[in-house]
Short mmCIF file of C-alpha atoms in Angstrom, two decimals:
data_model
loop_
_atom_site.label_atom_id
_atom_site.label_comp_id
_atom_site.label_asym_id
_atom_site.label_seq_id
_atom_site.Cartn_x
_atom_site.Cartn_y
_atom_site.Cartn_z
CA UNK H 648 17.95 151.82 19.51
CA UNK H 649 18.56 155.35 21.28
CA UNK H 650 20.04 154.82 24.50
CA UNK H 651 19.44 157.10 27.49
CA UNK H 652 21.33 160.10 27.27
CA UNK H 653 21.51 160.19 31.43
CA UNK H 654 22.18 157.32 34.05
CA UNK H 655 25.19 155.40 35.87
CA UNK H 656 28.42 154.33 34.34
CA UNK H 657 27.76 151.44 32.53
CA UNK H 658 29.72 148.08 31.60
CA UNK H 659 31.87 148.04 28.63
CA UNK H 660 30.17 147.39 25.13
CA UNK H 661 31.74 145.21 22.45
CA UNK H 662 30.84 146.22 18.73
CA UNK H 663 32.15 145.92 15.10
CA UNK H 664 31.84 149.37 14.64
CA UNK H 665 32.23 152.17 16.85
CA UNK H 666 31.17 155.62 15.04
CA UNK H 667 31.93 158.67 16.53
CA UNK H 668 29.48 161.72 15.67
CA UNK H 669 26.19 161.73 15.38
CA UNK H 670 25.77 164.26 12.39
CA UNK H 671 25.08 163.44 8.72
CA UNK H 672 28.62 161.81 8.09
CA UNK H 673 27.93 159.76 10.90
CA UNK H 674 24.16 158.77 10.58
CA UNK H 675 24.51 158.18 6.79
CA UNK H 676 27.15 155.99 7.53
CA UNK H 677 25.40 153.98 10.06
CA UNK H 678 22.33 153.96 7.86
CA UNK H 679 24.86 152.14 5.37
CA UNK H 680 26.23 149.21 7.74
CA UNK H 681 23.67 148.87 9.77
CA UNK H 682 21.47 145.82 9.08
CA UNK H 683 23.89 143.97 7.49
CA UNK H 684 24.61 141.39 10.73
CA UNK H 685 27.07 143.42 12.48
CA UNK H 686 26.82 145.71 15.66
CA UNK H 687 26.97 149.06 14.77
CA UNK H 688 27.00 151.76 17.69
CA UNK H 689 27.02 155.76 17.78
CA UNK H 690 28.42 157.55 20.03
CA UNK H 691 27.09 161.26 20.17
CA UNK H 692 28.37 164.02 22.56
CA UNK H 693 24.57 166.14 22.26
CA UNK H 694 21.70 164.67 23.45
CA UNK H 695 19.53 165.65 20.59
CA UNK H 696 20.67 165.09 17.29
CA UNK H 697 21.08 167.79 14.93
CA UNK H 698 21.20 170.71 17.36
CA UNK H 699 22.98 172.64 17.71
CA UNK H 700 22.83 173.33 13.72
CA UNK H 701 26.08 174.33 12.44
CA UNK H 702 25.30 174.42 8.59
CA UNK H 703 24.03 176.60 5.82
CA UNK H 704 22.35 173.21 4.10
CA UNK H 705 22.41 174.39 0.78
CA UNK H 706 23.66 171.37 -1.34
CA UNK H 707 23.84 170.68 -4.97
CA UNK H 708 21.21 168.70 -6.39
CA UNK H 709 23.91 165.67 -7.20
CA UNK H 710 22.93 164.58 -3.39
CA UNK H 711 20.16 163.31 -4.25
CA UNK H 712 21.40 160.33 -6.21
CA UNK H 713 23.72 159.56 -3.37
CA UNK H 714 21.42 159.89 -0.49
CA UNK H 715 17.24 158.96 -0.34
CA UNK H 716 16.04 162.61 1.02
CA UNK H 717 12.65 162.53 2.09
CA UNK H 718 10.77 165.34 0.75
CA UNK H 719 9.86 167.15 4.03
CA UNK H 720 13.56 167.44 4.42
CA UNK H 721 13.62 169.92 1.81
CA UNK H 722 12.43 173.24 2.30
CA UNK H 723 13.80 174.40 -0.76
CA UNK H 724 15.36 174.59 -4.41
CA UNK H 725 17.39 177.41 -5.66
CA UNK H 726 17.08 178.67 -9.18
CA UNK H 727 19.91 181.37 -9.21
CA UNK H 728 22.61 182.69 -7.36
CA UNK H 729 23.26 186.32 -6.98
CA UNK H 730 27.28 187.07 -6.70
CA UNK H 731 27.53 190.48 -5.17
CA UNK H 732 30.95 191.90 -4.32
CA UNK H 733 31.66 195.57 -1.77
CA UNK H 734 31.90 197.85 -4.71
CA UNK H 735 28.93 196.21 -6.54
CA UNK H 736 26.31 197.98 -4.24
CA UNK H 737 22.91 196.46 -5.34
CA UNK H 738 24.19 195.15 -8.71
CA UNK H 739 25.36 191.99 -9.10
CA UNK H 740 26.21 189.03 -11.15
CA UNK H 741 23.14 186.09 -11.53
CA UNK H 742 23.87 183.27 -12.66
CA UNK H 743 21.53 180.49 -13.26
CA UNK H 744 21.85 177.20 -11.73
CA UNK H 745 20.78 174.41 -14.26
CA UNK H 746 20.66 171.65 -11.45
CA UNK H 747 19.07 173.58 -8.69
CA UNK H 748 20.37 173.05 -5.20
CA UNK H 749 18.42 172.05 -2.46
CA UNK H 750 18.41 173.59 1.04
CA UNK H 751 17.84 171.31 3.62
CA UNK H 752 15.55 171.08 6.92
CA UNK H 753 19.43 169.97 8.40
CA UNK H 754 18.26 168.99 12.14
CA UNK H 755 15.32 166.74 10.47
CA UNK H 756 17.98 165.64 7.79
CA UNK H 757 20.43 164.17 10.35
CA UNK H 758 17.42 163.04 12.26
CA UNK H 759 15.98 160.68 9.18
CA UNK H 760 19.62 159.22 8.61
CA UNK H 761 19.60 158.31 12.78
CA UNK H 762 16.04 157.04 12.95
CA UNK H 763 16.76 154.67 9.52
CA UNK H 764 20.11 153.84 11.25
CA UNK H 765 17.85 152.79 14.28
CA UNK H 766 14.99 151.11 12.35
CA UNK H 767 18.02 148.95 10.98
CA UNK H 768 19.65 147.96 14.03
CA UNK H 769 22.45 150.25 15.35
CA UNK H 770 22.43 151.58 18.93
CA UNK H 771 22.89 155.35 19.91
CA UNK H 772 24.76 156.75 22.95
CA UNK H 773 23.75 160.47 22.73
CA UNK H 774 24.81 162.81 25.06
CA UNK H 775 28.57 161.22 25.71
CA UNK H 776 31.78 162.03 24.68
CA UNK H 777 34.99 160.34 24.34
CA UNK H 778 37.95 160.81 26.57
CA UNK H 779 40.56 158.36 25.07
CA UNK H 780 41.46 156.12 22.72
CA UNK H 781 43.75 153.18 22.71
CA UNK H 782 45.15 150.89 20.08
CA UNK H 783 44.88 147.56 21.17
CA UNK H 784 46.64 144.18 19.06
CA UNK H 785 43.06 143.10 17.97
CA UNK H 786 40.99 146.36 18.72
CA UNK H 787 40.49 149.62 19.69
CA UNK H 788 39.48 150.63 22.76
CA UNK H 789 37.70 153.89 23.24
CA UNK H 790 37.32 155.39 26.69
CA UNK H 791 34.02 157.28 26.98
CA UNK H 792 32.39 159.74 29.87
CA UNK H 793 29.59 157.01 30.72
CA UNK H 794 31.93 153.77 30.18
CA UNK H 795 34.44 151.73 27.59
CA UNK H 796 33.38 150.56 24.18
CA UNK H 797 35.71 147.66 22.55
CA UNK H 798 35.55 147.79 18.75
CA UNK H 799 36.96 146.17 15.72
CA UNK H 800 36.52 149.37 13.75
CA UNK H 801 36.55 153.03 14.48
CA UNK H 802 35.24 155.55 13.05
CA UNK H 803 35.92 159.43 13.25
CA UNK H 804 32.84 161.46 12.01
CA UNK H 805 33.39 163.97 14.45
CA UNK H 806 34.51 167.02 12.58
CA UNK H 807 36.84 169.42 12.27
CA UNK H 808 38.11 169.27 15.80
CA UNK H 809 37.92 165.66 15.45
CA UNK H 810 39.29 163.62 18.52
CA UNK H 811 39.69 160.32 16.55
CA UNK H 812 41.76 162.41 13.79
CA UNK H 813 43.83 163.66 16.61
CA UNK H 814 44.77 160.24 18.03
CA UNK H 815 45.79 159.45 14.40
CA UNK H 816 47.73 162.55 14.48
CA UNK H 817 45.57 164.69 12.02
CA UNK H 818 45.09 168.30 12.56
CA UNK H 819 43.53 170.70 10.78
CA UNK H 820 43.27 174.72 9.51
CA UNK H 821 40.25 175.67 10.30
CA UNK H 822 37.67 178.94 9.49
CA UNK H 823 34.56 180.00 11.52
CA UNK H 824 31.80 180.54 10.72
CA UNK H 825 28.68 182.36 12.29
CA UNK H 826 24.99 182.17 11.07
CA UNK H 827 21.19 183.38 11.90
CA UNK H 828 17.96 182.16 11.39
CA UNK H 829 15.69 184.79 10.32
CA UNK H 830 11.82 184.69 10.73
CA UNK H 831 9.23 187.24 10.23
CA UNK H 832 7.48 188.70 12.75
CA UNK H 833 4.09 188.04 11.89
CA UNK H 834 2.54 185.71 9.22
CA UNK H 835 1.98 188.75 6.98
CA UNK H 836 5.80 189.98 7.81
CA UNK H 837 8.64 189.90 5.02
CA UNK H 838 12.33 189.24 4.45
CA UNK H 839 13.90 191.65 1.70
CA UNK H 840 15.35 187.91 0.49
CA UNK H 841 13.86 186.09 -3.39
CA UNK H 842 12.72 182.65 -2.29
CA UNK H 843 14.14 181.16 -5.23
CA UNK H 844 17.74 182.47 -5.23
CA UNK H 845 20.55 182.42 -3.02
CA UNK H 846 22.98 185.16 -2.50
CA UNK H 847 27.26 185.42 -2.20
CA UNK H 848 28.46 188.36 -0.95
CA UNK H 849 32.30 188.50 -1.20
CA UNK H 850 34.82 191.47 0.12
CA UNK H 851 38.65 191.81 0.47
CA UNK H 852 38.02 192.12 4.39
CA UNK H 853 36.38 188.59 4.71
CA UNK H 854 38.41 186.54 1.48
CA UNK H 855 38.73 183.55 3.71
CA UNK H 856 35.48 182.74 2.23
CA UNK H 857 31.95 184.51 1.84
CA UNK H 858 28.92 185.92 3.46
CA UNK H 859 25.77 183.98 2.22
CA UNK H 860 21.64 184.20 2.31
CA UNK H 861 19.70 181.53 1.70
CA UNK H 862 16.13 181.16 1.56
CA UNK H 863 15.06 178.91 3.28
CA UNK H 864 11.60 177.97 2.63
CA UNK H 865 8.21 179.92 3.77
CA UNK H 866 9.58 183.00 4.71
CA UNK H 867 12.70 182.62 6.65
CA UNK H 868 16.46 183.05 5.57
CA UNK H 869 19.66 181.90 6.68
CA UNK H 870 22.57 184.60 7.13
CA UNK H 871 25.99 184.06 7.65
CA UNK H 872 29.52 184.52 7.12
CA UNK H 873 33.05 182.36 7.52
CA UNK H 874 35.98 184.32 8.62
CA UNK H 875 39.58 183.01 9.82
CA UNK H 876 39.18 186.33 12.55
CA UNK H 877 36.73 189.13 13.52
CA UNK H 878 33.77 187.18 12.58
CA UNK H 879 31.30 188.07 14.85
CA UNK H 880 32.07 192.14 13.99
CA UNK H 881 32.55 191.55 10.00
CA UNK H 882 29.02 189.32 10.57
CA UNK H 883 27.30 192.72 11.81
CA UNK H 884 29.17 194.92 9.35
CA UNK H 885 27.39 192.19 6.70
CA UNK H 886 24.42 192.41 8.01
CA UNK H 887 23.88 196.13 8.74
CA UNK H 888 25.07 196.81 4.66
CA UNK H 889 22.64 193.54 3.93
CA UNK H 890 19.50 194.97 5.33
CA UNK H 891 20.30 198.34 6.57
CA UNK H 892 20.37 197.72 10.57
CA UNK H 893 21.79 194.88 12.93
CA UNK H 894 19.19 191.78 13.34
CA UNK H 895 18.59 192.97 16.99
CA UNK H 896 18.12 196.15 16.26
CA UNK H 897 15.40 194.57 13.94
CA UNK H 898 14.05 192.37 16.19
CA UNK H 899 13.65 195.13 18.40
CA UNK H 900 11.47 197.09 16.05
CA UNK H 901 9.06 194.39 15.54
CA UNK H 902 10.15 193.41 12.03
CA UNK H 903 11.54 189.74 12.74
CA UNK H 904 11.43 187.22 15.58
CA UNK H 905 14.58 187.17 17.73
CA UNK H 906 16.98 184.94 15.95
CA UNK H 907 18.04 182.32 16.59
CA UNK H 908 22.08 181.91 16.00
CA UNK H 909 24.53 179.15 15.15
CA UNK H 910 27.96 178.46 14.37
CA UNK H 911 30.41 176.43 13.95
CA UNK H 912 34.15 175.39 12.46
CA UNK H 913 34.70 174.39 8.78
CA UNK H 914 38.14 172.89 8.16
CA UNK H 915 40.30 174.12 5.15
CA UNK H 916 42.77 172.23 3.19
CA UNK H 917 43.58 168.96 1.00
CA UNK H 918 41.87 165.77 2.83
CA UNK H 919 44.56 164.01 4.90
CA UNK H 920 45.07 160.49 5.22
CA UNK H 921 41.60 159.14 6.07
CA UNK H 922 42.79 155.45 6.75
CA UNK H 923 44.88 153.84 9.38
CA UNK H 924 44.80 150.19 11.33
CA UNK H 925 40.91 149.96 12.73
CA UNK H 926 40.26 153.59 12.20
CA UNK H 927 38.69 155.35 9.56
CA UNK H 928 37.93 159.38 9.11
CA UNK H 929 34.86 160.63 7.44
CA UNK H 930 33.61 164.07 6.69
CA UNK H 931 34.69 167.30 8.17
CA UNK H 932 36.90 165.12 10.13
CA UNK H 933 39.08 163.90 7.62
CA UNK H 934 38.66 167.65 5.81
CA UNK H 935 36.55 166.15 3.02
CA UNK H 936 35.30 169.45 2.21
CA UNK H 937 34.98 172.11 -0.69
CA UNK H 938 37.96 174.86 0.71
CA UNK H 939 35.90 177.34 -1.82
CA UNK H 940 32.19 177.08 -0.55
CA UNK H 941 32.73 175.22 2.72
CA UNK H 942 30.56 172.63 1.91
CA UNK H 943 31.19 169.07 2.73
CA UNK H 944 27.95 166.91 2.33
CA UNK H 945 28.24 165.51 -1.40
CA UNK H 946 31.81 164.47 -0.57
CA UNK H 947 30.77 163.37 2.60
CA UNK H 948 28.29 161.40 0.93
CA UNK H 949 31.21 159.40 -1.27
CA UNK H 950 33.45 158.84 1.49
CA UNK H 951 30.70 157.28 3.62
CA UNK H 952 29.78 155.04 0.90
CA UNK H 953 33.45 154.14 0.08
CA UNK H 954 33.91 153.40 3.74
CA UNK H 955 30.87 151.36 4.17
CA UNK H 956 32.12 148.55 1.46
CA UNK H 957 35.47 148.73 2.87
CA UNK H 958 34.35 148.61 6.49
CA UNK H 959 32.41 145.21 5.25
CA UNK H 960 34.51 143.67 3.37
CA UNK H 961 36.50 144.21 6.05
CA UNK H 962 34.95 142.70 8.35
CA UNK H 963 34.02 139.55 6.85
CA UNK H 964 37.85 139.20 5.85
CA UNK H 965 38.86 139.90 8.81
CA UNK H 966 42.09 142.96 7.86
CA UNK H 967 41.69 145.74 9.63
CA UNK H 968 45.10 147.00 8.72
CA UNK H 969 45.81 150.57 7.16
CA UNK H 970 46.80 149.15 4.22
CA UNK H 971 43.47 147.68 3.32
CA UNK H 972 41.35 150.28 4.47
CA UNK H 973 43.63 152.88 2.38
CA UNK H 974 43.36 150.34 -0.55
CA UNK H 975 39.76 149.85 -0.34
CA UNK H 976 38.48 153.38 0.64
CA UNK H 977 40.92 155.85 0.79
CA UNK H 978 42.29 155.81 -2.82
CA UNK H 979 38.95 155.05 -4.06
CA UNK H 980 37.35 158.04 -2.16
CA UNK H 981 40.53 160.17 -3.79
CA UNK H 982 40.30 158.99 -6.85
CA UNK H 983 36.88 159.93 -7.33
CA UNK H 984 37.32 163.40 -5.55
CA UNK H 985 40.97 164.85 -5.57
CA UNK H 986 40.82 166.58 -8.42
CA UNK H 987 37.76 168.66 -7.68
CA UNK H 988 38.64 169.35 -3.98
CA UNK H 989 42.44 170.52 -5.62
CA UNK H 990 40.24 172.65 -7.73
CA UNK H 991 38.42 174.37 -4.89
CA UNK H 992 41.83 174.66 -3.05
CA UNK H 993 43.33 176.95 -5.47
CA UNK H 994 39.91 178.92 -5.87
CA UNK H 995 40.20 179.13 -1.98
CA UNK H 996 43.51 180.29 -2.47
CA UNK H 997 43.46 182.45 -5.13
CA UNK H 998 40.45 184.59 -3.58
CA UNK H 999 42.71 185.31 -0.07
CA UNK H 1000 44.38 187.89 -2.58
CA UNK H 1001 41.84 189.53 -4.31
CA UNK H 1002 41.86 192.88 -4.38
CA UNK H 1003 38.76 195.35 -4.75
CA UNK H 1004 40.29 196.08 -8.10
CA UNK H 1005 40.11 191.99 -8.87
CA UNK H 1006 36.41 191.37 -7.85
CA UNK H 1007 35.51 194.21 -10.21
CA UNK H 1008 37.53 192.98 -12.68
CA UNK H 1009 35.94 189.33 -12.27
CA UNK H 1010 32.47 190.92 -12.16
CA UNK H 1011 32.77 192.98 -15.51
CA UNK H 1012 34.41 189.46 -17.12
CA UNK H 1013 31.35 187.16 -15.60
CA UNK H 1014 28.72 189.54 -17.36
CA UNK H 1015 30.21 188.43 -21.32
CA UNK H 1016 28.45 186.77 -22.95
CA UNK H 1017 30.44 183.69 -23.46
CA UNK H 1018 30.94 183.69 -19.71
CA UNK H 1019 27.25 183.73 -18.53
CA UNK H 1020 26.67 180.54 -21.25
CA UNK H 1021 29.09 178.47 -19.80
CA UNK H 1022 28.37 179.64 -15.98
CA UNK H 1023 24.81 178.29 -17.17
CA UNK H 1024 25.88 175.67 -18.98
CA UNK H 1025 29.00 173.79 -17.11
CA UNK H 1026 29.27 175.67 -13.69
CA UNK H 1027 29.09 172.92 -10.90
CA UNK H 1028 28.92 173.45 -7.17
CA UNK H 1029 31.01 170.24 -6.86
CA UNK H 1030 33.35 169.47 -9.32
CA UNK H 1031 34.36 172.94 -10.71
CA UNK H 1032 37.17 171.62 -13.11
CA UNK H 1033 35.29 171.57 -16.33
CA UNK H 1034 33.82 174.86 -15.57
CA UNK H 1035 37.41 176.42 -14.95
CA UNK H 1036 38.31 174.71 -17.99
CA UNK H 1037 36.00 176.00 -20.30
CA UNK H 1038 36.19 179.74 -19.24
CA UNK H 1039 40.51 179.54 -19.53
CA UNK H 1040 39.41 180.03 -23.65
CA UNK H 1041 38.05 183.67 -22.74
CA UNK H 1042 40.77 186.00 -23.73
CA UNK H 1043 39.46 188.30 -20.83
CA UNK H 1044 39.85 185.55 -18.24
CA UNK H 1045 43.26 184.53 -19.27
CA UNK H 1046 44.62 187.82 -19.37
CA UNK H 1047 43.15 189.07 -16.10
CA UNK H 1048 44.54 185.43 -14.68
CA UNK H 1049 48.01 185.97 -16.31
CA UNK H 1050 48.41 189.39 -14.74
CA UNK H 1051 46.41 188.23 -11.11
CA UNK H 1052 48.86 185.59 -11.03
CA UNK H 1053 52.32 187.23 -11.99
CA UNK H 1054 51.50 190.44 -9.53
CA UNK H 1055 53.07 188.59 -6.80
CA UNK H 1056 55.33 185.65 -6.33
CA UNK H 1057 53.58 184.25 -3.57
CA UNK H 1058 49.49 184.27 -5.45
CA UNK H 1059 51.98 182.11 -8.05
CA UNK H 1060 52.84 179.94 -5.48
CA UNK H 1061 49.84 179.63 -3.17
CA UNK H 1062 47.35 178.98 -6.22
CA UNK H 1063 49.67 176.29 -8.02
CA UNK H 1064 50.50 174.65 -4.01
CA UNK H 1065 47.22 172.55 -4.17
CA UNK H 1066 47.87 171.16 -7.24
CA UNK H 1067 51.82 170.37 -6.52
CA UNK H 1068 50.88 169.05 -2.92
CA UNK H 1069 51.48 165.34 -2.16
CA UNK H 1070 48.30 164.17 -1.06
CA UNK H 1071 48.29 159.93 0.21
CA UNK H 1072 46.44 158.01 -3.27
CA UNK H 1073 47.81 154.81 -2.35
CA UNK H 1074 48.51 152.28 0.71
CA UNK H 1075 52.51 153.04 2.23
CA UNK H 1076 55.22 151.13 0.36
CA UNK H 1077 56.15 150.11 4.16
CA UNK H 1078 53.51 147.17 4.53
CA UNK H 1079 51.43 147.10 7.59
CA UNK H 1080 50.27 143.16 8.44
CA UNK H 1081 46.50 142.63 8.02
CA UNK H 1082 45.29 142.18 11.33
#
């Protein structure tokens, strides 16, 4: 059920679980619980969900044997990725990708995970927001812009700025990033972009992460870059080297449709605790994200379903406290994930001090032989530990590493920090009382 996004102040509502967000973390989440006996509401601060769009929606293939996509949710499946660096030019590095990555139709994607949601039972509040939150002895109760909602559970699925993380006392580094859709002109128009491969375009001037292109199905392409600062200038300095002129001076010309631009905040760092008495974190919210690619949705996808057998179990047990919810979906969440997201972490970190001088260094290294086998072979958008692994055996690697990492104390130190960092695996020693 899809409430009315206008209208009077209502009466409070009692539920089991309260989710706040309406985007995929959120909807898949729902989808999970709902249907299972309990009330299971959404509260949503847009009134249509999935706009604004504030993702690229590229994701590995692995997401599809963790979520049921329908196929008119995919526009796409990428067969290579082209690595391009600022002294490249035109050349680049390809590498093939053996499990080819889907991009995503991502309003109708978070639309299909509401409307199953729906068809199962949960209730949507779209177009409110929450102003407060209080912990009450045997609930939490959430204030709200069109009334109260009592819950036995909480959930944040609100994202980086999340105001359920915030009430826990979780804050988070953050990057920006800005993106346009890119249409043709005309039916017979064209996009200098190959359907079936995505590009990265890295440079010492935006090392916080990338600028990207993605193909999007039919003709149209998604542009974009993440920056800590400047991104809206080092997006047109992109895009100008990109395609040779601004998108509105194209647009202008006649050669594309106006786009259409989005954007949006992608938090950066190890996940923080995700579990607390009643209250849960999932997704961008509890920074369950790739710090190397920005990408969030495959471990978004485990946390939700770690979440949704702790969130039942919990309720038919009746503990809410933070030690069960940490024993029954933090640490299992971690467990499955930590490694990999430690993994990006350093990658993250390690690119913030590349030099030009690196990139080409890392560019001549990717184009051995021995290194384009085992990009094909054991490179994984995901869970880039084997990969890393594997490639530590090339003498170039290790002595370009060795030197990249001794050139400066602090590359030694930020690189080896994710890996040294104390990140919460288990419930506190200090007991909390199930509740």
């Amino acid at each position: 059920m899809v409430l009315e996004t206008h209208g009077q102040p209502r009466a409070a509502v009692s539920c089991d679980v309260l989710i706040v967000g309406g985007s995929i973390a959120g909807n898949f989440l729902a989808s999970l619980l709902a249907g299972r006996g309990f009330s299971i509401h959404v509260i949503e601060a847009h009134s249509i969900i999935g706009l604004p769009m504030k993702c690229a929606g590229i994701v590995s293939s692995k997401i599809l044997k963790l979520m049921a996509i329908p196929d008119d949710v995919i526009l796409n499946r990428i067969a290579e990725a082209h690595i391009f660096s600022k002294e490249s030019g035109k050349s680049h590095v390809t590498i093939r990708i053996k499990d080819r990555p889907v991009v995503l139709d991502r309003v109708r994607f978070d639309q299909h995970f509401m409307d199953l949601a729906t068809t199962r039972g949960a209730s949507y509040h779209l177009g409110e927001r929450v102003t407060g939150i209080v912990n009450q002895q045997d609930s939490i109760l959430v204030h709200a812009t069109k009334g109260d909602y009592v819950a036995k559970v909480l959930v944040g699925c609100d994202g980086a700025h999340s105001i359920v993380a915030r009430h826990c006392g979780i804050v988070h580094d953050f990057i920006t990033g800005k993106q346009a859709i890119i249409v043709p002109a005309s039916a017979l128009g064209t996009i200098d972009v190959d359907r079936s491969s995505c590009e990265l375009h890295f440079d010492p001037s935006w090392n916080d992460l990338f600028a990207w292109v993605i193909p999007a199905g039919d003709a149209t392409a998604r542009v974009g870059l993440a920056a800590r600062a400047g991104v809206a200038s080092r997006f047109t300095t992109f895009v100008t080297r990109r395609f040779g002129s601004t998108l509105e001076d194209a647009w202008h010309r006649g050669t594309i449709n106006k786009p259409a631009f989005t954007g949006g905040t992608i938090p950066i760092g190890l996940p923080a605790r995700c579990a607390f008495d009643r209250i849960l974190l999932v997704g961008d919210s509890a920074c369950q994200v790739k710090a190397s690619t920005g990408g969030g949705i495959v471990m978004l996808a485990i946390a939700a379903r770690a979440a949704a057998r702790a969130i039942l179990q919990a309720l038919v047990k009746e503990k809410f406290s933070r030690r069960f919810f940490t024993t029954r979906y933090q640490a299992p969440f971690l467990k499955q994930a930590l490694a990999s997201l430690r993994m990006h972490m350093a990658i993250h970190a390690a690119i913030k001090h590349f030099s030009s001088k690196d990139f080409a260094a890392l560019f001549s290294i990717a184009n051995r032989p021995f290194i384009k086998k085992e990009l094909a072979r054991t490179a994984d958008m995901d869970f880039p530990v084997k990969f890393i692994m594997r490639i530590l055996g090339e003498p170039s690697f290790y002595g370009w590493l060795l030197r990249f990492m001794l050139r400066d104390p602090r590359i030694f130190h930020d690189v080896l920090a994710p890996f040294l960092a104390r990140v919460p695996l288990d419930a506190s020693k200090k007991r909390s009382k199930d509740k």
